Coordinates of C-alpha atoms and ligand atoms in Angstrom, one line a residue:
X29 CA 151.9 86.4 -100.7
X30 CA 148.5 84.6 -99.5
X31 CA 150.2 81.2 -100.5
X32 CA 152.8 81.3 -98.4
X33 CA 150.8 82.1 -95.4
X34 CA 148.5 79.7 -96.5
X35 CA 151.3 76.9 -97.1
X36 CA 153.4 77.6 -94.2
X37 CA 150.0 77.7 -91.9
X38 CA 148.8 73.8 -93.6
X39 CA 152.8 73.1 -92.7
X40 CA 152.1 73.9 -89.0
X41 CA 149.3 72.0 -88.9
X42 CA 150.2 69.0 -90.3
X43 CA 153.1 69.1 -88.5
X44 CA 150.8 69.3 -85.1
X45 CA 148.7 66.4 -86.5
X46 CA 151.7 63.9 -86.6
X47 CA 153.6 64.9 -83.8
X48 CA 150.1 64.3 -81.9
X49 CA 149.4 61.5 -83.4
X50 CA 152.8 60.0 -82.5
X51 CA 152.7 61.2 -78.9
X52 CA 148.9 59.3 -78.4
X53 CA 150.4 55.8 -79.7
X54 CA 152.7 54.0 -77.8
X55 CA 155.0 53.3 -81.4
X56 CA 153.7 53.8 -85.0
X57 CA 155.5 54.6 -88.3
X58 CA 155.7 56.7 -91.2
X59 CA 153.3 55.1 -93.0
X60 CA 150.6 54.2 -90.7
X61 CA 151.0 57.6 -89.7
X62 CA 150.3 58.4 -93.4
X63 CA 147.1 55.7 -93.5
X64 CA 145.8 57.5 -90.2
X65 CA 145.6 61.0 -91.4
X66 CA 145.8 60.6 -95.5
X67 CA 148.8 62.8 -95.8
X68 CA 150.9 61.6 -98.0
X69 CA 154.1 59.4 -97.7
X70 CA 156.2 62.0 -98.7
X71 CA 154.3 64.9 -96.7
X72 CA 154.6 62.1 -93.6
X73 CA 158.7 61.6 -94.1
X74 CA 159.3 65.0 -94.4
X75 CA 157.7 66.0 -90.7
X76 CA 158.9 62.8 -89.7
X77 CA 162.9 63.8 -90.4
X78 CA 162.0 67.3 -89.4
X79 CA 160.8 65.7 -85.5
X80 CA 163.7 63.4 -85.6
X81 CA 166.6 65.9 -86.1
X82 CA 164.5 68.4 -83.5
X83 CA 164.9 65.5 -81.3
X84 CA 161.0 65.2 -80.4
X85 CA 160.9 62.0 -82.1
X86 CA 163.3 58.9 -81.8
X87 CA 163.5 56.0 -84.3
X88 CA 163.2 52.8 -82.1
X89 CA 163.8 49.7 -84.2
X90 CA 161.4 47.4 -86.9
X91 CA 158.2 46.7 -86.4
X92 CA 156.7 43.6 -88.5
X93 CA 155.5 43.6 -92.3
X94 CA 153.6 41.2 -93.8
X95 CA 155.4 41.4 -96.8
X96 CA 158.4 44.0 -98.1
X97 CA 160.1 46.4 -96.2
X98 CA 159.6 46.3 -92.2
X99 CA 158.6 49.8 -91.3
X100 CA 160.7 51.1 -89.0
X101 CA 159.0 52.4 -85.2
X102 CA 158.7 55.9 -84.2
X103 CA 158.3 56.5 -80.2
X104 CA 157.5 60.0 -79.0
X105 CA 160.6 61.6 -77.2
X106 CA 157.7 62.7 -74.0
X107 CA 161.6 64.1 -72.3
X108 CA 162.2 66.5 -74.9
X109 CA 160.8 69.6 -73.6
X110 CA 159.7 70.2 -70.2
X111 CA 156.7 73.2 -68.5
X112 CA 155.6 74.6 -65.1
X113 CA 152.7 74.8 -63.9
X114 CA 151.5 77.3 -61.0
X115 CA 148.1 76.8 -58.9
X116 CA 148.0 79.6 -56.9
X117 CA 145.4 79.7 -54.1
X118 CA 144.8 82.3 -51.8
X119 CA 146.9 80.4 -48.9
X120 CA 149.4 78.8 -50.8
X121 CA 151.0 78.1 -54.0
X122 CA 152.1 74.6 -56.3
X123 CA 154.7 74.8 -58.6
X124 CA 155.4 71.8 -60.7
X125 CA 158.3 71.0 -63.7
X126 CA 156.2 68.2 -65.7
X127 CA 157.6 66.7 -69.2
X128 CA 155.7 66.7 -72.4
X129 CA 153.2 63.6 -71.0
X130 CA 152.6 65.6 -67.9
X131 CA 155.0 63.7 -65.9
X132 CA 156.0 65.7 -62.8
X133 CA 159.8 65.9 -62.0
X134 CA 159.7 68.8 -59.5
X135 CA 156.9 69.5 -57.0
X136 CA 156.8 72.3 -54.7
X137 CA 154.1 73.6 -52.1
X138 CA 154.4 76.7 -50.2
X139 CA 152.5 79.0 -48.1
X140 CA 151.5 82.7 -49.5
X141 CA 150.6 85.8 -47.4
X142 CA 148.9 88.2 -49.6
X143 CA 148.6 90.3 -46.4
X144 CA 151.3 92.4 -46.7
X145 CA 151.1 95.9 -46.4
X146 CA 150.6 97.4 -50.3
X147 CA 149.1 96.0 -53.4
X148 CA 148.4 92.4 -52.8
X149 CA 149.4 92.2 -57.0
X150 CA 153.1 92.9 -55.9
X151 CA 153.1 90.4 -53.9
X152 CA 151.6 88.0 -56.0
X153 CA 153.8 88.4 -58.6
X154 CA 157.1 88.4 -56.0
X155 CA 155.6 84.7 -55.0
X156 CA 155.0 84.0 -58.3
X157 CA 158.2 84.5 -60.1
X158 CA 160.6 83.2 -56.9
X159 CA 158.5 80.0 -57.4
X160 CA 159.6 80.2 -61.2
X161 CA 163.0 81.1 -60.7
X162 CA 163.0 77.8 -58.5
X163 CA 161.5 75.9 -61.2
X164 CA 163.8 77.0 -63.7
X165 CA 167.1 76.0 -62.0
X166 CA 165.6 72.5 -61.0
X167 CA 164.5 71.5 -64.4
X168 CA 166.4 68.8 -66.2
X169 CA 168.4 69.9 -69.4
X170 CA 166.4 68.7 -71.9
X171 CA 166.8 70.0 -76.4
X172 CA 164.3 72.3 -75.5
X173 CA 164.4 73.2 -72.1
X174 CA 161.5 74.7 -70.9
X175 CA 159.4 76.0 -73.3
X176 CA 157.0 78.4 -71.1
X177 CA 154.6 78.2 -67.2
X178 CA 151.2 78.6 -67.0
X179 CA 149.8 80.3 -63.9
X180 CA 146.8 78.4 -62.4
X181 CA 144.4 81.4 -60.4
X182 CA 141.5 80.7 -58.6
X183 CA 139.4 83.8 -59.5
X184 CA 138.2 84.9 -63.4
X185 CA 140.8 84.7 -65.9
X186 CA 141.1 85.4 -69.9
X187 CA 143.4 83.4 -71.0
X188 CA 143.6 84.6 -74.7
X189 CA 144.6 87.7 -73.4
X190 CA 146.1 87.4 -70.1
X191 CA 144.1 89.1 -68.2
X192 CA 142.6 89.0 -64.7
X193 CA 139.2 90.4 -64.0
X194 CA 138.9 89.5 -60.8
X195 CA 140.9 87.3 -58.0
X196 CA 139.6 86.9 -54.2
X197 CA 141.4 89.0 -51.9
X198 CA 143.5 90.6 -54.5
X199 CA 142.0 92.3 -57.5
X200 CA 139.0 93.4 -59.4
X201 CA 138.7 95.1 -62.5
X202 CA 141.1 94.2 -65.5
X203 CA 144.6 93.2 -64.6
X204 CA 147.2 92.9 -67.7
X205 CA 149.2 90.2 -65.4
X206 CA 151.2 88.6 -68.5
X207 CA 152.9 92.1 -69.2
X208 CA 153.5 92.8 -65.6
X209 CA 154.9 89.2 -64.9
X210 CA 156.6 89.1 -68.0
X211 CA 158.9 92.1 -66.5
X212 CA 159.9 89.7 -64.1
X213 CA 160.2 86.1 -65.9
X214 CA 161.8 85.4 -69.2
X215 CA 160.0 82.7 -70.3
X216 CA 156.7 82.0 -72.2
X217 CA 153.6 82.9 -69.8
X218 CA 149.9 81.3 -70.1
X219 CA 147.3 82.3 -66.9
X220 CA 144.0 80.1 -66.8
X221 CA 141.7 79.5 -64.4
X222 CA 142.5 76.9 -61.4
X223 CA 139.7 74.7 -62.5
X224 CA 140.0 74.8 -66.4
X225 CA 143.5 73.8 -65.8
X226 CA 142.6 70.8 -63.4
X227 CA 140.0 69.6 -66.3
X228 CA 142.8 70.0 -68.9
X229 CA 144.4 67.4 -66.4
X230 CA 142.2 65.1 -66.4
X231 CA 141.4 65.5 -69.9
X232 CA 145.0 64.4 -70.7
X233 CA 145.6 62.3 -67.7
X234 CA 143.1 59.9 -69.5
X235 CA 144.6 60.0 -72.8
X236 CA 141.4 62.1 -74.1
X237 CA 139.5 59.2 -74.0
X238 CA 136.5 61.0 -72.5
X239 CA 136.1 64.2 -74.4
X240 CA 133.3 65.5 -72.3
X241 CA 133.6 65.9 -68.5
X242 CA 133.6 68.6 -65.6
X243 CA 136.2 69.5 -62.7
X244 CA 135.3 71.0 -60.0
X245 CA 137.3 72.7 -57.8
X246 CA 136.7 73.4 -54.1
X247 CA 139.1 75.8 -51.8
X248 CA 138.1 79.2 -50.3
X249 CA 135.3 79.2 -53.6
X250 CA 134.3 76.8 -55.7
X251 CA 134.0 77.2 -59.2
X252 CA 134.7 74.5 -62.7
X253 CA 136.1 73.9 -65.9
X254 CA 134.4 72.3 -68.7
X255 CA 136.0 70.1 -71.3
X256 CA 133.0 69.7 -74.2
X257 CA 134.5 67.4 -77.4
X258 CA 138.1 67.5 -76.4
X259 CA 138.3 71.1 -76.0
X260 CA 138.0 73.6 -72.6
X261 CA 135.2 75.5 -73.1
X262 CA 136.0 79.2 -71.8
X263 CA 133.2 81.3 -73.5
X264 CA 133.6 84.4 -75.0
X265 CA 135.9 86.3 -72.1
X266 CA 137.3 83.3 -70.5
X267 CA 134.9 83.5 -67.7
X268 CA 132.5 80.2 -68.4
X269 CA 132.3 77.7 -65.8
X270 CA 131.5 80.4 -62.7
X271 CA 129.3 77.7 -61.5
X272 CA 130.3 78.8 -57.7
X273 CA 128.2 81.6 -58.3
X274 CA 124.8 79.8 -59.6
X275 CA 121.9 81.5 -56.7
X276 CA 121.0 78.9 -55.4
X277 CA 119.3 80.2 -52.8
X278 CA 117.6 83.6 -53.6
X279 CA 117.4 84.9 -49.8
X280 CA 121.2 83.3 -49.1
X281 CA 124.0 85.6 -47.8
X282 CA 126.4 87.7 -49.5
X283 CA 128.6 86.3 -51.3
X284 CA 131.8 88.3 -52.1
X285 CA 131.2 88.9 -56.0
X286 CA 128.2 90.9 -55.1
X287 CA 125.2 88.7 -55.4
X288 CA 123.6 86.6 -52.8
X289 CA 122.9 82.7 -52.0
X290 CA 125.8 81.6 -54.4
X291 CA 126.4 78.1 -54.5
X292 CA 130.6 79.2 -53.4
X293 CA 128.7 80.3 -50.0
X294 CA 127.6 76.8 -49.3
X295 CA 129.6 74.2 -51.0
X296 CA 133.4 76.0 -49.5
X297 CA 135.1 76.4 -46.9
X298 CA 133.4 79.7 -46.2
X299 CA 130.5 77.4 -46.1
X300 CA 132.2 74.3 -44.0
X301 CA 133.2 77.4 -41.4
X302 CA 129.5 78.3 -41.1
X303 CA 128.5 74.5 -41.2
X304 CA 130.9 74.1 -37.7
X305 CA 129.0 77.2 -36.3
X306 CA 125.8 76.0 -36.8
X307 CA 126.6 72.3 -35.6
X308 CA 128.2 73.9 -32.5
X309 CA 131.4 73.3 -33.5
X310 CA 134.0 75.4 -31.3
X311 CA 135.7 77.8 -34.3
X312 CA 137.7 79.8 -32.7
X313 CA 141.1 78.7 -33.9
X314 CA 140.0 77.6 -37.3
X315 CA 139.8 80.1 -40.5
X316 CA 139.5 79.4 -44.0
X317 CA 143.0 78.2 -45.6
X318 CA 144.9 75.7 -46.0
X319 CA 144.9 74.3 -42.9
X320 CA 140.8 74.5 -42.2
X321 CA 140.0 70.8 -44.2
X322 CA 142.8 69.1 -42.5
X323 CA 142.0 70.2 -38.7
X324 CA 138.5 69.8 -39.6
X325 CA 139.3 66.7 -40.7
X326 CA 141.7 65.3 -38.1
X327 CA 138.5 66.2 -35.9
X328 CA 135.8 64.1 -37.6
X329 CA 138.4 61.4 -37.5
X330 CA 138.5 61.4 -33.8
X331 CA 134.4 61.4 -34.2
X332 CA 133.8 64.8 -33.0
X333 CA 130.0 64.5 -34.2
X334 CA 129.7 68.7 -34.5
X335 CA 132.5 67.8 -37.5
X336 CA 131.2 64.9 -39.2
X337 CA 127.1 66.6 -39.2
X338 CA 129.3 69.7 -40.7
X339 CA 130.9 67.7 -43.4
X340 CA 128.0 66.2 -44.3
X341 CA 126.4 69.4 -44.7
X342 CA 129.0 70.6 -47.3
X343 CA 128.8 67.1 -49.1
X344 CA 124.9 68.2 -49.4
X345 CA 125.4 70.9 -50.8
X346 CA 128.3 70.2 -53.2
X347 CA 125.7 67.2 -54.3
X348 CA 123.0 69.4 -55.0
X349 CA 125.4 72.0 -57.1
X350 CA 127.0 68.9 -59.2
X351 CA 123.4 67.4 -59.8
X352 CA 122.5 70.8 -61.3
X353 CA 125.8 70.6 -63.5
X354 CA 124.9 67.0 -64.5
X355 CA 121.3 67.9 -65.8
X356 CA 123.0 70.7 -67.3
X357 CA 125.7 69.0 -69.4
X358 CA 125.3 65.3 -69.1
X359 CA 129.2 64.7 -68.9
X360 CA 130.9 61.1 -68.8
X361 CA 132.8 62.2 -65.4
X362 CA 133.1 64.4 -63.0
X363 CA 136.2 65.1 -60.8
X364 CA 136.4 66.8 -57.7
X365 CA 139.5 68.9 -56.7
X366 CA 141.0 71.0 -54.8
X367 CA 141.3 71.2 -51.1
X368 CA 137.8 68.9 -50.8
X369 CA 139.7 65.9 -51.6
X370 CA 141.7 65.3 -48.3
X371 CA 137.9 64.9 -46.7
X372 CA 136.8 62.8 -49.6
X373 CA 135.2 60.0 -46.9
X374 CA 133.5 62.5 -45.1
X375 CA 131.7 64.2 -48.4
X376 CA 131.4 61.7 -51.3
X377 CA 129.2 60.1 -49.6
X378 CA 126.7 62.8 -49.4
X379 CA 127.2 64.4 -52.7
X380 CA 126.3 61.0 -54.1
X381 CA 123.4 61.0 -52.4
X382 CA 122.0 64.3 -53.5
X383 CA 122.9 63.3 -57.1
X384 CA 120.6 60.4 -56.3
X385 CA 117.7 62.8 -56.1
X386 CA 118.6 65.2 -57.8
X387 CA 120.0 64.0 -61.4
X388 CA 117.8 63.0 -64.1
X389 CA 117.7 60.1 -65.7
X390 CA 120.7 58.8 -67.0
X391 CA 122.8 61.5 -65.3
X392 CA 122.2 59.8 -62.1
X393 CA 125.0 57.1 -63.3
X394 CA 127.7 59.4 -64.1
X395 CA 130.8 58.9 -62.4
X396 CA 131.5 61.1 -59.6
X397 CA 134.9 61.0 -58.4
X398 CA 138.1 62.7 -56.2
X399 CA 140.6 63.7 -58.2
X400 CA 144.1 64.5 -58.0
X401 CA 145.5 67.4 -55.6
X402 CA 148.0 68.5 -57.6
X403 CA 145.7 68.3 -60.6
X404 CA 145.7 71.8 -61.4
X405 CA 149.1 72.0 -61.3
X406 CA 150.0 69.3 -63.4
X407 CA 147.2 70.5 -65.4
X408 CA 148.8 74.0 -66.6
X409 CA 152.0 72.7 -67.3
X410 CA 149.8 70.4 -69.8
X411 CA 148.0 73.6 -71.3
X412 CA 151.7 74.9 -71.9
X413 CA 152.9 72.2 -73.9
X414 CA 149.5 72.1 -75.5
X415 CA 150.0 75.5 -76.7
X416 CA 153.0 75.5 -78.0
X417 CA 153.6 72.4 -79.4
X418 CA 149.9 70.9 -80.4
X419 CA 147.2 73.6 -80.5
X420 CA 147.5 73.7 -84.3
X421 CA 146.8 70.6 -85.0
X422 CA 143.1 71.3 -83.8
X423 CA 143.1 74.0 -86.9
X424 CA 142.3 70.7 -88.8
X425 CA 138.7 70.5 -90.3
X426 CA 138.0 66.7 -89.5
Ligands
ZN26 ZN1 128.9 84.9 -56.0

């Protein structure tokens, strides 16, 4: 009994080591694939058919031999299956159909009024699966058609279990979200946090070339997700990477998980409201949204000073929390999200200046950059298709 679990489990992974390794090169064939990873050639032909009649692999031609047989190309088939991913922020909601590379071919953005009258879960998960549904009719036909979404939250998620354990403005405690959604939506369901998702993103996006680097992501909070040797690091409950709540200042204000002087209360757009306040900004029609950054923006563009002194306030402080992050975990990048990248000449500026001070050594070199918006997005359609079709592979013992 124990050898066939044992078999059929080596099978699986194996089968997630070629099909990886076969999606990273542009072509290869059976027996560089066999070379690469020491299986052998029969082993190799075997998956090999198995991907080709499944479709996720197509035969494309000969490739050149210095002698005997030309080994015949192998190109990775990235339209075979297709995911959605969700980033759902407290004011409005992405929804993207990407294929197996992470290329988008639907993109939606709406707004979301958790508001409503009742439990704000309800209508969560009435946003949530209409954006699905959506999703689902506009994704191309495909051999495997979609194979599951991943919901993107900004608040603390496990992902192994589904759970949420707490979400601003809607929920704290322990939430079992995949059973309640799954009611609703027939598909495979993942939930991750907003910023491990736009790290997985960038992780990919750079065909894991750097396999240590840090996202953060800046809306109504701020918080990050950690990618340490190719992997997201989530900790024991899926909670690591809280870095919005780091006191750093031990007399600060209350921030809304309890504590006080959290970084979220400086480097958000709680704290780019109180930035305007203080710089004599007039407030009156602004709140924190979707909608703050680019009116805030649009102002400092037209050099209202009261903006551009608030701006660079935030940028201070965003500095000062990466720098801490940076002598922390010495990454080889890190990528700002979120909502903070529509203001990005307004802050990056600043933040690079505090790192100037404020990172040690070598840290002080580490790329700082704006990332994507849709990031997060694109990002947990990634983790999907990582899930399903490649998370064995990493089983491995190198
Ligand atoms: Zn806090």
């Amino acid at each position: 009994m124990h050898a066939n679990i044992d078999a059929s489990a080596m099978r699986r992974m194996n089968r997630a080591t070629v099909l990886k390794l076969i999606r990273d090169l542009r072509t290869t064939s059976r027996i560089d694939i066999s070379q690469m990873t020491g299986l052998n050639k029969a082993t190799v032909s075997n998956i090999v058919d198995e991907l080709i009649s499944e479709q996720l692999v197509v035969e494309v031609g000969y490739g050149s031999s210095s002698g005997g047989r030309k080994p015949i190309l192998l190109r990775f088939n990235a339209n075979a299956a297709y995911a959605i991913g969700v980033d759902v922020q407290i004011s409005h909601m992405t929804t993207v159909v990407c294929n197996i590379r992470g290329e988008p071919v639907y993109r939606q953005v709406r707004q979301t009024s958790l508001a409503s009258p009742g439990d704000p879960r309800d209508s969560l998960l009435d946003f949530i699966s209409e954006e699905i549904s959506k999703a689902v009719a506009a994704a191309p036909s495909s051999p495997y058609g979609l194979v599951g979404a991943c919901i993107a939250l900004p608040g603390m998620v496990n992902f192994h279990r589904g759970l949420v354990y707490y979400l601003p403005s809607v929920f704290a405690g322990e939430w079992d979200i995949r059973s309640q959604l799954a009611q609703r939506v027939s598909i495979p369901l993942f939930f991750d946090n907003d910023a491990n998702c736009g790290a997985w993103n960038e992780y990919m996006g750079q065909a894991m070339r750097l396999k240590n680097l840090v996202f953060v992501n800046m809306g109504v909070g701020i918080g990050a997700g950690v990618v340490i040797d190719g992997r997201l690091y989530r900790g024991r409950d899926g909670i690591a990477g809280e870095f919005g709540h780091m006191t750093v200042n031990p007399m600060g204000s209350a921030c809304m998980c309890g504590s006080y002087g959290c970084w979220e209360e400086y480097a958000s757009e709680r704290g780019l409201l109180r930035y305007l306040r203080e710089a004599g900004a007039d407030v009156s029609t602004l709140s924190v949204g979707e909608s703050l950054l680019e009116q805030a923006i649009t102002q400092a563009q037209n050099d209202n000073r009261a903006f551009i002194r608030a701006f660079h306030a935030l940028g201070q402080q965003l500095g000062m929390g990466v720098a801490n992050i940076l002598n922390v975990l010495n990454p080889e990048e890190v990528i700002l999200g979120g909502n903070v990248v529509k203001a990005a000449t307004f802050v990056l500026p600043e933040v690079e200046r505090a790192i100037k001070h404020r990172a040690l050594l070598t840290n002080k070199q580490v790329p700082v950059r704006m990332g994507n918006v849709h990031a997060v997005a694109v990002g947990a359609s990634s983790l999907v298709m990582h899930e399903i079709l490649f998370a064995s592979a990493e089983l491995v013992a190198p």
